[in-house]
Amino acid sequence: MPTDELAVELAQHEIRERLHWFQLDRRDFLKLCGGGLLVCLGVVPVEAQEAGRSSREHELPKEVSAWLHIDKKSMVTVFTGKVEIGQNIRTSLAQLVAEELNVPFHSITMVMGDTDLTPWDMGTFGSRSTPTMGPQLRTMASTARQMLIEAAAKRWTADPATLTAADGKVCNPKTSQSLTYGEITLGEKLERTVSGDPPFIPASEWKIAGKPLPKANGRDFVTGKHQYPSDIVRPDLMFGKVLRPSGFNAALTSIETSAAEKMPQVKVIRDGDFVGVVAPDAWTADQAIAAVQAKWSIPSQISNQELFNYIRNNPDTEDAGPAHNNGSVAQAMATADVKLEQHYTVQYIAHAPLEPRAAVAEWNGDKLTVWTGTQRPFGVRDELAEAFRIPSTKVRVIMPDMGSGYGGKHTGECAIEAARLAKAAGKPVKVVWTREEEFTWAYFRPAGWIEIRSGVRHDGTLVAWEHHNFNSGPSGINTPYVVENQIIQFHAAKSPLRQGSYRGLAATANHFARESHMDELAHALNMDPLEFRMKNLKDPRLCAVFQAAADRFGWGRSKPAPGHGFGIAGGVEKGGYVATSVDLEVDAASKRVRLRRVVQAWESGAIVNPDGLRNQTMGAVVQAIGGALFEAIQFKDGRILNPHFAQYRVPRFSDIPEIDVVLIDRKDLPSAGAGETGIVGLAPAVGNAIFAATGTRLRSLPMANGGEFIS
């Protein structure tokens, strides 16, 4: 992504609204004032998306010892600030290290997301772990392998070029001598600063990478041994709860805490508008916070009914994106044989992670340690340092493998709450958000209004394309189709709800609009939708996934059964190429939509772990069903109206169709990420299939919020 577009992408998803700002006590105030200089802290946005801005302040270490260590028993420890949130990056990164270092896979232990132990990292998001951390760790592993060979050569007074490294040993084929890596390092640090780009083992020669190895610590997850952030226990642990306002942007007008304070071992903490309790167990903490009587003043706020009119008419000029202009859309439209102008909408949706936010905070003097589920441990570390006016070196954030994030755990609200309560309690405190808190006080995938105007010749050639996205974001906004005359622009808007990153970002919204519009054009031309797309594509990788999805699906070889419709859509984003074909059934009487079959073709360069990639792709399809058909945040007067799974419909087992994933392994290309783009093809393919089945074109997500499609 070009730098200017990345900057817009980052800016659009910053979280400006902190949940809490703490007051200074007198001691902290004097510390902050120091020798009489008052330091004023401004509002620093919390980067809830691809936090690349801060990366300019951090230079990654070039020393091998910062990234990996080999002990006397030849066991390898790898350090990375990336985190495991269910995407299985722990396994695939270990495969890449094992491949370059030439050690058995089981000898690798990954230390991830611990700010005291791992190099700084901007976060785990944006499908960046494989394409950025993969080469970083391969560089260190390749250098380490060469260091080991050179060290063995020195001991044997041999030419390093004559030695080999394999299976955790350096061997001299001429003398049959061998040393394990541990016998060479003796557990000492690998002291070398890497310069240049050491050669990597080509993907075509991979023996460990490229294989479907099982999840590195999979047994711990299926046996219950693994400790998620919400499972962490510390000595003398207390449990915390935080008083929530009765609506967004509320001001506290009165509070009565005496009933809670009378409860045994309960402590009430108030810091400005922040009110929380700590108790010896979670149940007592719940009772105590319920006993606090508070009154709030809530300003008038809009609801879903005014949403799209609001975001179209409330621009945020600070984050406005540059327009992409090419040729003359006006002139091309004047000569087009077929013209089409439509708008498309997407609602706010929630991330709905299986594990809500959780954190355990512990103070030891002025040192703060927090265990929490986050995609940005270093970002949360900085949030904590800012909240408590302490150096970031005094904060350690540890991220146990957590129960998913989907872009929704970039910020550290829960960690800050636990730390504030722990500071007051003088003991470690655990805070675990309820499902209602997660739905209400986290942030949402941005809603959006998208306008597309296009022109095409009778022969199917696109001649004009104009695409405007209001609020949901610029990700995936550029068309992959060849069209000489284009205007494409993202328009930032003031959001009535707290919004931020979500898996795939706005690429889901922009692909839904674009691929629905392409389908509409195809039907206007009486052309097959796949043929129309192929006619306007030159990218061979995108053509390949479309063709692969069509071939596996049988596109064009059969007609839908009565009541069924076929749909196809695709796109490219973040180095991942996807095409999705669906077969769905619409009951004529009830209008209920039921997906019967999904074929998704995927290509993202050389495949590191086929099983992991297949699982990622299949998971993306399942999650996409929710956004396509059911999920929408309902809100009114500063309140979320559906903050529980009973009211917020996510995909169920009964919704899941037959899913067929076609993986294209391009060993000649670098591996790209696969976490995000796999989600973008389903919604437009479903909308196109509903049109094929019923003749009704749906242009708003979700398309079947009540189960039946919304015409």
XYZ file of C-alpha atoms in Angstrom:
711
model
C 0.000 0.000 0.000
C 1.428 3.442 -0.909
C 2.568 5.549 2.036
C -0.159 8.183 1.682
C -2.894 5.558 1.525
C -1.430 3.740 4.528
C -1.402 6.984 6.490
C -5.070 7.542 5.700
C -5.834 3.970 6.646
C -4.094 4.417 9.972
C -5.680 7.730 10.736
C -9.153 6.527 9.989
C -9.030 3.850 12.615
C -7.432 5.688 15.484
C -9.393 5.659 18.686
C -9.565 9.190 19.986
C -12.003 8.569 22.805
C -10.311 7.149 25.846
C -12.644 5.448 28.301
C -10.756 6.813 31.299
C -8.520 9.725 32.198
C -7.150 9.498 35.709
C -6.457 12.380 38.043
C -3.075 12.831 39.653
C -2.647 12.382 43.354
C -0.441 14.944 45.113
C 2.675 12.741 45.065
C 2.322 11.984 41.370
C 1.619 15.617 40.642
C 4.854 16.700 42.366
C 6.791 14.006 40.486
C 5.365 15.210 37.226
C 6.094 18.860 38.009
C 9.666 18.004 38.972
C 11.673 21.192 39.340
C 8.702 23.432 38.774
C 7.950 22.616 35.127
C 4.339 21.616 34.603
C 4.021 19.030 31.857
C 0.622 18.977 30.170
C -0.419 15.741 28.529
C -2.387 16.148 25.353
C -4.868 13.676 23.939
C -2.809 11.106 22.093
C -4.925 8.926 19.792
C -4.838 5.232 20.504
C -3.969 3.485 17.322
C -6.552 0.838 16.895
C -5.353 -0.086 13.457
C -2.101 -0.636 11.685
C -0.045 1.289 14.181
C 2.723 2.096 11.791
C 3.175 5.699 12.858
C 5.053 4.832 16.011
C 7.323 2.497 14.085
C 9.276 5.530 12.971
C 10.448 5.871 16.559
C 11.593 2.270 16.794
C 14.425 0.595 14.973
C 14.318 -3.150 15.195
C 17.419 -4.746 16.739
C 19.885 -6.183 14.267
C 21.583 -8.460 16.768
C 20.847 -12.159 16.361
C 20.729 -12.568 20.145
C 17.695 -10.282 20.348
C 15.676 -12.721 18.247
C 16.849 -16.218 19.063
C 18.847 -18.255 21.543
C 20.199 -21.803 21.405
C 20.819 -23.496 24.746
C 23.275 -26.250 25.623
C 20.710 -28.910 24.668
C 20.241 -27.343 21.228
C 16.771 -26.112 22.105
C 15.957 -22.910 20.264
C 14.018 -20.015 21.772
C 12.654 -17.438 19.338
C 11.504 -13.981 20.455
C 8.889 -11.946 18.616
C 6.465 -9.212 19.574
C 3.811 -10.814 17.367
C 1.052 -12.608 19.252
C -1.014 -15.737 18.782
C -4.747 -15.109 18.630
C -5.908 -18.247 16.922
C -4.351 -17.611 13.527
C -1.626 -20.218 14.200
C 1.241 -17.846 13.513
C 3.117 -19.446 16.420
C 3.372 -22.592 14.333
C 4.133 -21.084 10.930
C 6.818 -18.695 12.221
C 8.456 -21.613 14.054
C 8.404 -23.587 10.797
C 10.241 -20.791 8.986
C 12.892 -20.573 11.720
C 13.331 -24.342 11.822
C 13.712 -24.385 8.042
C 16.399 -21.703 7.904
C 18.238 -22.903 10.988
C 18.030 -26.554 9.969
C 16.719 -27.816 13.282
C 13.799 -30.124 14.114
C 10.504 -28.269 14.432
C 9.952 -29.557 17.972
C 13.166 -27.890 19.152
C 11.633 -24.435 18.626
C 9.926 -22.510 21.434
C 8.322 -19.213 20.552
C 8.254 -16.408 23.140
C 5.635 -13.992 21.869
C 4.182 -10.676 22.949
C 6.139 -10.073 26.155
C 7.339 -6.475 26.181
C 10.235 -7.222 28.542
C 11.548 -10.155 26.522
C 10.739 -9.559 22.875
C 11.830 -6.851 20.431
C 9.413 -3.976 19.944
C 6.600 -4.690 17.511
C 3.819 -2.475 16.224
C 1.231 -5.204 16.618
C -0.396 -8.254 15.111
C -2.837 -7.061 12.462
C -3.183 -6.255 8.810
C -1.991 -9.683 7.595
C 1.546 -8.469 8.317
C 3.010 -11.251 10.469
C 3.923 -13.619 7.660
C 5.276 -11.045 5.173
C 7.154 -8.931 7.758
C 8.035 -11.088 10.758
C 8.621 -14.166 8.625
C 11.563 -12.624 6.715
C 12.835 -10.971 9.904
C 13.112 -14.283 11.728
C 14.410 -16.096 8.655
C 17.174 -13.502 8.414
C 18.203 -14.139 12.005
C 17.962 -17.921 11.658
C 19.959 -17.952 8.445
C 22.650 -15.773 10.023
C 22.728 -17.982 13.115
C 23.185 -21.077 10.963
C 26.154 -19.480 9.238
C 27.611 -18.425 12.602
C 27.379 -22.003 13.863
C 29.125 -23.326 10.771
C 31.895 -20.766 11.130
C 32.342 -21.570 14.829
C 32.613 -25.291 14.098
C 35.063 -24.623 11.273
C 37.225 -22.632 13.647
C 37.317 -25.501 16.149
C 38.213 -27.995 13.455
C 40.466 -25.653 11.505
C 38.332 -26.391 8.485
C 36.965 -24.420 5.582
C 33.387 -23.360 6.489
C 32.342 -23.931 2.879
C 33.043 -27.634 3.282
C 30.773 -28.059 6.322
C 27.055 -28.757 6.409
C 24.310 -27.903 8.888
C 21.344 -30.210 9.285
C 19.062 -31.546 11.998
C 20.598 -29.288 14.650
C 24.182 -30.320 13.936
C 27.172 -29.047 11.998
C 29.011 -31.863 10.226
C 32.317 -32.207 8.421
C 31.693 -34.770 5.672
C 35.417 -35.246 5.130
C 36.253 -36.201 8.730
C 32.797 -37.387 9.905
C 33.101 -34.950 12.806
C 29.913 -33.368 14.112
C 28.831 -30.937 16.795
C 25.324 -30.212 17.962
C 24.296 -26.580 17.936
C 24.224 -26.683 21.741
C 27.778 -27.991 21.877
C 28.820 -25.028 19.782
C 26.915 -22.263 21.580
C 27.236 -23.737 25.099
C 24.141 -21.694 25.815
C 25.922 -18.397 25.216
C 24.407 -15.553 23.213
C 24.856 -15.499 19.450
C 26.688 -12.217 19.186
C 26.495 -10.842 15.660
C 24.958 -7.784 14.094
C 23.250 -8.631 10.843
C 23.971 -6.518 7.829
C 22.643 -7.079 4.354
C 20.212 -9.779 3.346
C 21.447 -13.329 3.862
C 20.133 -15.828 1.310
C 17.005 -17.759 2.233
C 16.303 -21.392 1.443
C 13.967 -21.276 -1.612
C 10.397 -22.366 -0.969
C 10.830 -25.048 -3.619
C 13.436 -26.684 -1.344
C 11.535 -26.356 1.948
C 11.414 -29.484 4.111
C 9.723 -28.135 7.269
C 8.041 -24.969 6.027
C 5.403 -25.690 3.425
C 4.248 -28.772 5.342
C 0.905 -29.215 7.179
C 2.415 -29.456 10.661
C -0.094 -29.485 13.543
C -0.531 -26.480 15.824
C 2.563 -26.065 17.993
C 0.740 -26.167 21.348
C -2.520 -27.606 20.129
C -2.677 -30.273 22.835
C -2.737 -27.608 25.557
C -5.804 -26.022 23.981
C -7.822 -29.191 23.558
C -6.958 -30.524 27.026
C -7.664 -27.267 28.867
C -4.070 -26.848 29.988
C -3.610 -23.557 28.192
C -4.182 -20.448 30.276
C -5.940 -17.641 28.458
C -5.629 -14.089 29.794
C -8.849 -14.582 31.754
C -7.329 -17.674 33.442
C -4.296 -15.896 34.926
C -4.047 -16.102 38.735
C -1.601 -14.296 41.022
C -1.020 -14.574 44.791
C -3.533 -12.476 46.820
C -5.487 -11.804 43.636
C -8.490 -9.504 43.949
C -11.314 -9.102 41.432
C -12.383 -5.800 39.986
C -15.482 -4.350 38.364
C -15.960 -0.936 36.832
C -19.090 1.201 36.955
C -20.313 1.848 33.417
C -22.260 4.943 32.377
C -25.833 4.386 31.307
C -25.022 5.778 27.852
C -22.263 7.064 25.600
C -20.833 10.513 26.318
C -22.574 10.522 29.708
C -21.524 12.756 32.598
C -21.749 11.569 36.179
C -24.111 13.825 38.126
C -24.352 12.007 41.471
C -23.148 8.827 43.107
C -23.791 6.916 46.344
C -21.258 4.244 47.265
C -21.906 3.624 50.960
C -23.776 0.334 50.424
C -20.854 -1.100 48.483
C -18.310 0.190 50.969
C -20.080 -1.627 53.801
C -19.514 -5.002 52.138
C -16.737 -7.074 53.757
C -13.321 -6.715 52.085
C -14.756 -4.495 49.359
C -12.999 -1.297 48.410
C -14.516 1.398 46.226
C -12.138 3.418 44.069
C -13.097 6.721 42.471
C -10.871 8.742 40.183
C -12.775 11.488 38.387
C -15.591 9.776 36.486
C -13.887 6.413 36.925
C -15.553 4.342 39.621
C -14.602 0.763 40.368
C -14.596 -1.803 43.131
C -12.282 -4.581 44.206
C -13.364 -7.642 46.145
C -11.882 -10.999 47.111
C -13.971 -12.858 44.514
C -15.744 -12.131 41.264
C -19.266 -12.634 42.664
C -18.733 -10.137 45.491
C -17.276 -7.641 43.022
C -20.422 -7.990 40.909
C -22.627 -7.399 43.959
C -20.587 -4.414 45.051
C -20.688 -2.608 41.719
C -24.428 -3.287 41.509
C -24.824 -1.610 44.917
C -23.308 1.645 43.668
C -26.071 4.118 42.882
C -25.155 6.586 40.145
C -27.028 9.108 38.061
C -25.825 10.148 34.629
C -26.610 12.916 32.213
C -26.742 11.597 28.642
C -26.791 14.000 25.683
C -29.158 13.435 22.772
C -27.620 11.109 20.169
C -28.621 9.595 16.843
C -29.831 6.049 16.119
C -29.455 3.586 13.251
C -32.265 5.341 11.410
C -30.208 8.529 11.009
C -26.836 6.785 10.620
C -26.137 7.012 6.905
C -27.476 10.508 6.519
C -25.257 11.493 9.440
C -21.994 10.090 8.101
C -22.615 11.556 4.640
C -23.121 15.000 6.097
C -20.549 15.113 8.888
C -17.126 15.005 7.243
C -13.984 14.640 9.288
C -11.677 16.816 7.238
C -8.687 15.956 9.431
C -8.636 12.422 8.086
C -9.784 13.074 4.521
C -8.085 10.858 1.991
C -6.574 11.913 -1.343
C -8.658 11.246 -4.418
C -7.334 8.834 -7.031
C -7.950 10.437 -10.407
C -7.163 8.986 -13.780
C -8.458 10.119 -17.159
C -11.847 11.813 -17.359
C -14.834 10.019 -15.876
C -17.183 12.733 -17.140
C -16.107 12.336 -20.773
C -16.099 8.549 -20.579
C -19.567 8.470 -19.064
C -20.834 10.613 -21.915
C -19.734 7.987 -24.425
C -20.657 4.865 -22.432
C -23.321 2.541 -23.864
C -24.545 1.438 -20.445
C -24.431 3.610 -17.341
C -25.101 2.630 -13.764
C -25.191 4.578 -10.513
C -25.939 2.938 -7.160
C -25.159 3.203 -3.478
C -24.351 0.497 -0.949
C -24.272 0.489 2.845
C -22.696 -1.481 5.667
C -23.697 -1.293 9.327
C -21.522 -1.181 12.406
C -20.736 -4.692 13.547
C -19.014 -6.093 16.636
C -15.920 -8.275 16.771
C -17.622 -10.765 19.098
C -14.435 -12.553 20.239
C -15.039 -15.762 22.122
C -12.948 -14.393 25.004
C -13.976 -10.892 26.096
C -11.321 -8.450 27.245
C -9.455 -9.597 30.339
C -6.469 -8.353 32.299
C -4.567 -9.034 35.508
C -2.466 -6.140 36.826
C 0.193 -6.260 39.508
C 2.308 -3.442 40.940
C 5.679 -4.093 42.548
C 6.793 -0.697 43.765
C 6.659 1.508 40.696
C 6.903 -1.450 38.295
C 3.638 -2.514 36.674
C 3.082 -5.942 35.108
C -0.092 -6.688 33.163
C -1.251 -9.948 31.620
C -3.873 -9.158 29.019
C -5.314 -10.189 25.683
C -4.240 -7.675 23.070
C -3.021 -7.555 19.502
C -0.622 -4.744 20.425
C 1.319 -5.506 23.641
C 3.715 -2.618 23.072
C 0.858 -0.277 22.249
C -0.923 -1.249 25.464
C 2.347 -0.806 27.355
C 2.501 2.779 26.085
C -1.151 3.365 26.976
C -0.485 2.200 30.530
C 2.625 4.348 30.815
C 0.671 7.352 29.645
C -2.302 6.666 31.901
C -0.135 6.401 35.027
C 2.516 8.942 34.017
C 5.378 6.496 34.283
C 8.115 5.550 31.824
C 7.225 2.701 29.496
C 10.288 0.892 30.843
C 8.370 0.563 34.110
C 5.567 -1.366 32.403
C 5.619 -4.977 31.292
C 2.764 -6.390 29.226
C 2.531 -10.150 28.776
C 0.140 -11.547 26.190
C -0.863 -15.189 26.752
C -2.339 -16.726 23.599
C -5.876 -15.372 23.657
C -9.303 -16.294 22.449
C -9.365 -14.244 19.221
C -9.390 -10.564 18.420
C -10.377 -9.925 14.773
C -8.900 -6.420 14.999
C -10.936 -5.617 18.092
C -8.213 -5.866 20.705
C -5.797 -3.166 19.696
C -6.483 -1.006 22.721
C -5.848 -1.496 26.435
C -9.025 -0.365 28.206
C -9.321 -3.447 30.395
C -5.600 -3.396 31.240
C -5.820 0.232 32.344
C -8.847 -0.507 34.513
C -7.147 -3.470 36.186
C -3.994 -1.423 36.767
C -5.918 1.481 38.304
C -7.779 -0.827 40.672
C -4.605 -2.743 41.548
C -2.822 0.476 42.357
C -5.546 1.423 44.803
C -5.930 -2.048 46.256
C -2.229 -2.659 46.732
C -2.779 -6.173 45.405
C -3.017 -7.809 41.990
C -6.445 -7.291 40.432
C -8.210 -9.169 37.644
C -10.832 -7.534 35.446
C -12.800 -9.595 32.923
C -15.374 -7.793 30.818
C -18.825 -9.258 30.498
C -20.295 -9.895 27.086
C -22.424 -6.752 27.477
C -19.344 -4.687 28.310
C -17.531 -6.124 25.306
C -20.418 -5.265 22.990
C -20.865 -1.782 24.432
C -17.506 -0.373 25.490
C -15.142 -1.847 22.906
C -15.191 -0.373 19.410
C -16.954 -1.418 16.202
C -16.245 -2.070 12.548
C -17.088 1.251 10.914
C -20.403 1.689 9.177
C -20.209 3.045 5.663
C -22.035 4.571 2.710
C -20.544 3.826 -0.705
C -21.501 5.436 -4.013
C -20.433 3.943 -7.348
C -21.024 5.357 -10.822
C -19.820 3.460 -13.871
C -19.948 3.280 -17.627
C -19.388 0.319 -19.948
C -19.469 -0.444 -23.677
C -21.805 -3.002 -25.220
C -18.851 -5.363 -25.641
C -18.317 -5.376 -21.871
C -15.362 -2.981 -21.693
C -15.362 -0.794 -18.592
C -14.703 2.810 -19.562
C -15.540 4.807 -16.416
C -15.483 4.097 -12.683
C -16.238 6.458 -9.792
C -16.196 5.104 -6.238
C -16.731 7.114 -3.041
C -16.600 5.568 0.413
C -17.937 7.567 3.341
C -16.550 6.550 6.726
C -15.940 2.816 6.506
C -12.378 3.221 5.190
C -10.054 3.180 2.181
C -8.804 -0.399 2.465
C -9.499 -2.298 -0.747
C -11.046 0.761 -2.379
C -8.956 0.675 -5.576
C -10.425 -1.414 -8.336
C -8.383 -4.321 -9.689
C -10.265 -4.058 -12.993
C -8.750 -2.255 -15.941
C -10.604 0.993 -16.507
C -8.963 4.048 -18.017
C -11.081 6.698 -16.361
C -11.357 6.591 -12.580
C -12.181 8.696 -9.561
C -11.789 6.834 -6.270
C -11.909 8.529 -2.912
C -12.404 7.810 0.756
C -14.291 10.438 2.757
C -13.656 10.318 6.503
C -16.669 11.129 8.652
C -17.401 11.805 12.286
C -18.622 8.531 13.704
C -21.475 8.481 16.212
C -20.040 5.265 17.710
C -16.522 4.357 18.761
C -15.055 2.612 15.728
C -11.779 0.975 14.764
C -10.114 -1.928 13.089
C -11.908 -5.126 12.088
C -10.656 -8.144 10.189
C -10.252 -7.080 6.563
C -10.909 -3.431 7.474
C -12.996 -1.611 4.894
C -11.987 -4.058 2.192
C -15.129 -6.025 3.015
C -17.344 -2.975 2.424
C -15.511 -1.830 -0.691
C -15.467 -5.317 -2.201
C -19.151 -5.776 -1.415
C -19.996 -2.560 -3.241
C -17.623 -3.091 -6.171
C -18.368 -6.771 -6.770
C -22.121 -6.208 -6.424
C -21.865 -3.348 -8.903
C -19.845 -5.485 -11.323
C -22.568 -8.106 -11.146
C -25.199 -5.474 -11.864
C -23.247 -4.322 -14.911
C -22.900 -7.889 -16.156
C -26.640 -8.418 -15.951
C -27.274 -5.061 -17.625
C -25.076 -6.259 -20.500
C -26.600 -9.755 -20.454
C -23.116 -11.178 -19.929
C -22.028 -13.989 -17.676
C -20.678 -12.342 -14.458
C -17.444 -14.342 -14.583
C -16.900 -13.600 -18.277
C -17.485 -9.887 -17.641
C -14.907 -9.841 -14.852
C -12.330 -11.759 -16.833
C -12.771 -9.407 -19.791
C -11.761 -6.467 -17.593
C -8.902 -8.114 -15.698
C -5.220 -8.252 -16.567
C -3.820 -9.346 -13.207
C -2.918 -13.014 -13.823
C -3.025 -13.869 -10.118
C -6.556 -12.572 -9.719
C -7.605 -14.285 -12.945
C -6.125 -17.507 -11.596
C -8.160 -17.525 -8.384
C -11.348 -16.637 -10.276
C -10.719 -19.498 -12.658
C -9.829 -21.898 -9.850
C -13.002 -21.057 -7.909
C -15.102 -21.351 -11.056
C -13.565 -24.677 -12.082
C -14.044 -26.276 -8.654
C -17.565 -24.858 -8.379
C -18.521 -25.934 -11.869
C -19.446 -22.404 -12.930
C -21.202 -22.440 -16.261
C -21.465 -26.233 -16.383
C -24.835 -26.469 -14.641
C -27.828 -24.340 -13.787
C -29.053 -23.647 -10.240
C -31.771 -25.886 -8.860
C -35.208 -24.263 -8.464
C -35.057 -21.677 -5.678
C -31.267 -21.605 -5.813
C -28.881 -18.976 -7.113
C -25.188 -18.931 -7.951
C -22.960 -15.955 -7.206
C -19.305 -15.166 -7.696
C -17.019 -12.379 -6.465
C -13.366 -11.779 -5.776
C -10.567 -9.341 -5.232
C -7.069 -8.667 -3.990
C -5.820 -6.916 -0.883
C -2.665 -7.068 1.245
C -1.045 -9.538 -1.148
C -3.868 -12.049 -0.876
C -5.955 -13.036 -3.903
C -9.412 -14.473 -3.372
C -12.403 -15.597 -5.409
C -15.598 -16.973 -3.920
C -18.454 -18.888 -5.541
C -21.635 -19.683 -3.657
C -24.744 -21.735 -4.137
C -27.618 -20.657 -1.916
C -31.282 -21.424 -1.539
C -34.038 -18.907 -0.895
C -37.362 -20.202 0.380
C -40.004 -18.452 -1.718
C -42.545 -18.254 1.071
C -40.389 -17.283 4.031
C -37.610 -15.540 2.073
C -35.146 -17.347 4.297
C -31.669 -17.638 2.859
C -29.627 -20.766 3.310
C -26.108 -21.148 2.010
C -25.602 -24.597 0.548
C -22.078 -24.523 -0.829
C -19.114 -22.157 -0.865
C -15.976 -22.596 -2.943
C -13.187 -20.181 -2.120
C -9.931 -20.057 -4.053
C -6.970 -18.420 -2.337
C -3.455 -17.462 -3.333
C -0.918 -15.590 -1.192
C 2.437 -16.720 -2.551
C 4.354 -19.646 -1.120
C 2.297 -21.563 1.440
C 4.031 -21.935 4.812
C 1.512 -24.317 6.382
C -1.275 -25.663 4.148
C -3.479 -26.801 7.042
C -3.116 -23.483 8.825
C -3.881 -21.570 5.648
C -6.887 -23.739 4.899
C -8.183 -23.175 8.433
C -7.668 -19.412 8.125
C -9.530 -19.314 4.837
C -12.379 -21.477 6.087
C -12.648 -19.395 9.266
C -12.824 -16.230 7.198
C -15.728 -17.670 5.199
C -17.620 -18.594 8.374
C -17.063 -15.178 9.949
C -18.056 -13.464 6.699
C -21.436 -15.183 6.811
C -22.288 -13.167 9.913
C -21.447 -9.786 8.375
C -23.132 -10.698 5.112
C -26.423 -11.943 6.496
C -26.998 -11.216 10.175
C -24.738 -8.893 12.111
C -25.588 -5.253 12.828
C -25.200 -3.135 15.943
C -28.481 -1.481 16.898
C -28.191 1.759 18.835
C -30.316 4.646 20.038
C -29.915 7.525 22.497
C -26.343 6.619 23.360
C -27.117 2.983 24.126
C -26.459 -0.304 22.358
C -29.780 -2.121 21.990
C -28.438 -5.608 21.236
C -25.411 -6.136 23.528
C -25.829 -9.906 23.991
C -25.565 -12.936 21.749
C -29.278 -13.508 22.341
C -29.960 -10.346 20.310
C -26.819 -10.137 18.169
C -26.937 -12.891 15.574
C -23.621 -14.537 14.702
C -23.255 -17.591 12.445
C -24.407 -20.835 14.007
C -23.403 -24.387 13.153
C -26.679 -24.762 11.266
C -25.744 -21.786 9.047
C -22.496 -23.310 7.860
C -22.588 -24.661 4.305
C -20.265 -27.104 2.644
C -17.012 -25.143 2.316
C -14.450 -26.108 -0.279
C -11.121 -24.256 -0.121
C -8.818 -24.272 -3.141
C -5.247 -23.262 -2.289
C -2.850 -22.125 -4.992
C 0.756 -22.558 -3.870
C 3.036 -20.082 -5.656
C 6.480 -21.178 -4.468
C 7.980 -18.607 -6.808
C 6.453 -15.733 -4.833
C 7.036 -14.416 -1.291
C 4.512 -15.517 1.302
C 1.870 -12.898 2.043
C -0.518 -12.757 4.989
C -3.800 -14.601 4.984
C -5.587 -13.310 8.052
C -7.791 -10.679 6.482
C -8.547 -10.760 2.783
C -10.203 -14.170 2.855
C -13.258 -12.487 4.369
C -14.022 -10.085 1.501
C -15.420 -12.344 -1.210
C -18.387 -13.954 0.483
C -20.786 -11.028 1.008
C -20.890 -9.872 -2.625
C -21.039 -13.483 -3.841
C -24.053 -14.052 -1.560
C -25.736 -10.849 -2.727
C -25.161 -11.807 -6.345
C -26.556 -15.287 -5.719
C -29.654 -13.883 -4.008
C -30.224 -11.740 -7.088
C -29.763 -14.767 -9.310
C -32.289 -16.717 -7.239
C -34.915 -14.011 -6.745
C -34.262 -11.084 -9.077
C -33.966 -8.824 -6.044
C -30.721 -6.861 -5.734
C -29.570 -6.262 -2.155
C -27.186 -3.393 -1.578
C -27.041 -3.215 2.212
C -25.207 -5.376 4.732
C -26.462 -7.356 6.500
C -28.822 -8.829 3.934
C -30.916 -11.114 6.147
C -30.857 -9.651 9.638
C -34.025 -11.394 10.729
C -33.221 -14.632 8.893
C -35.158 -13.682 5.777
C -33.480 -11.497 3.185
C -34.285 -7.801 3.343
C -35.718 -6.572 0.074
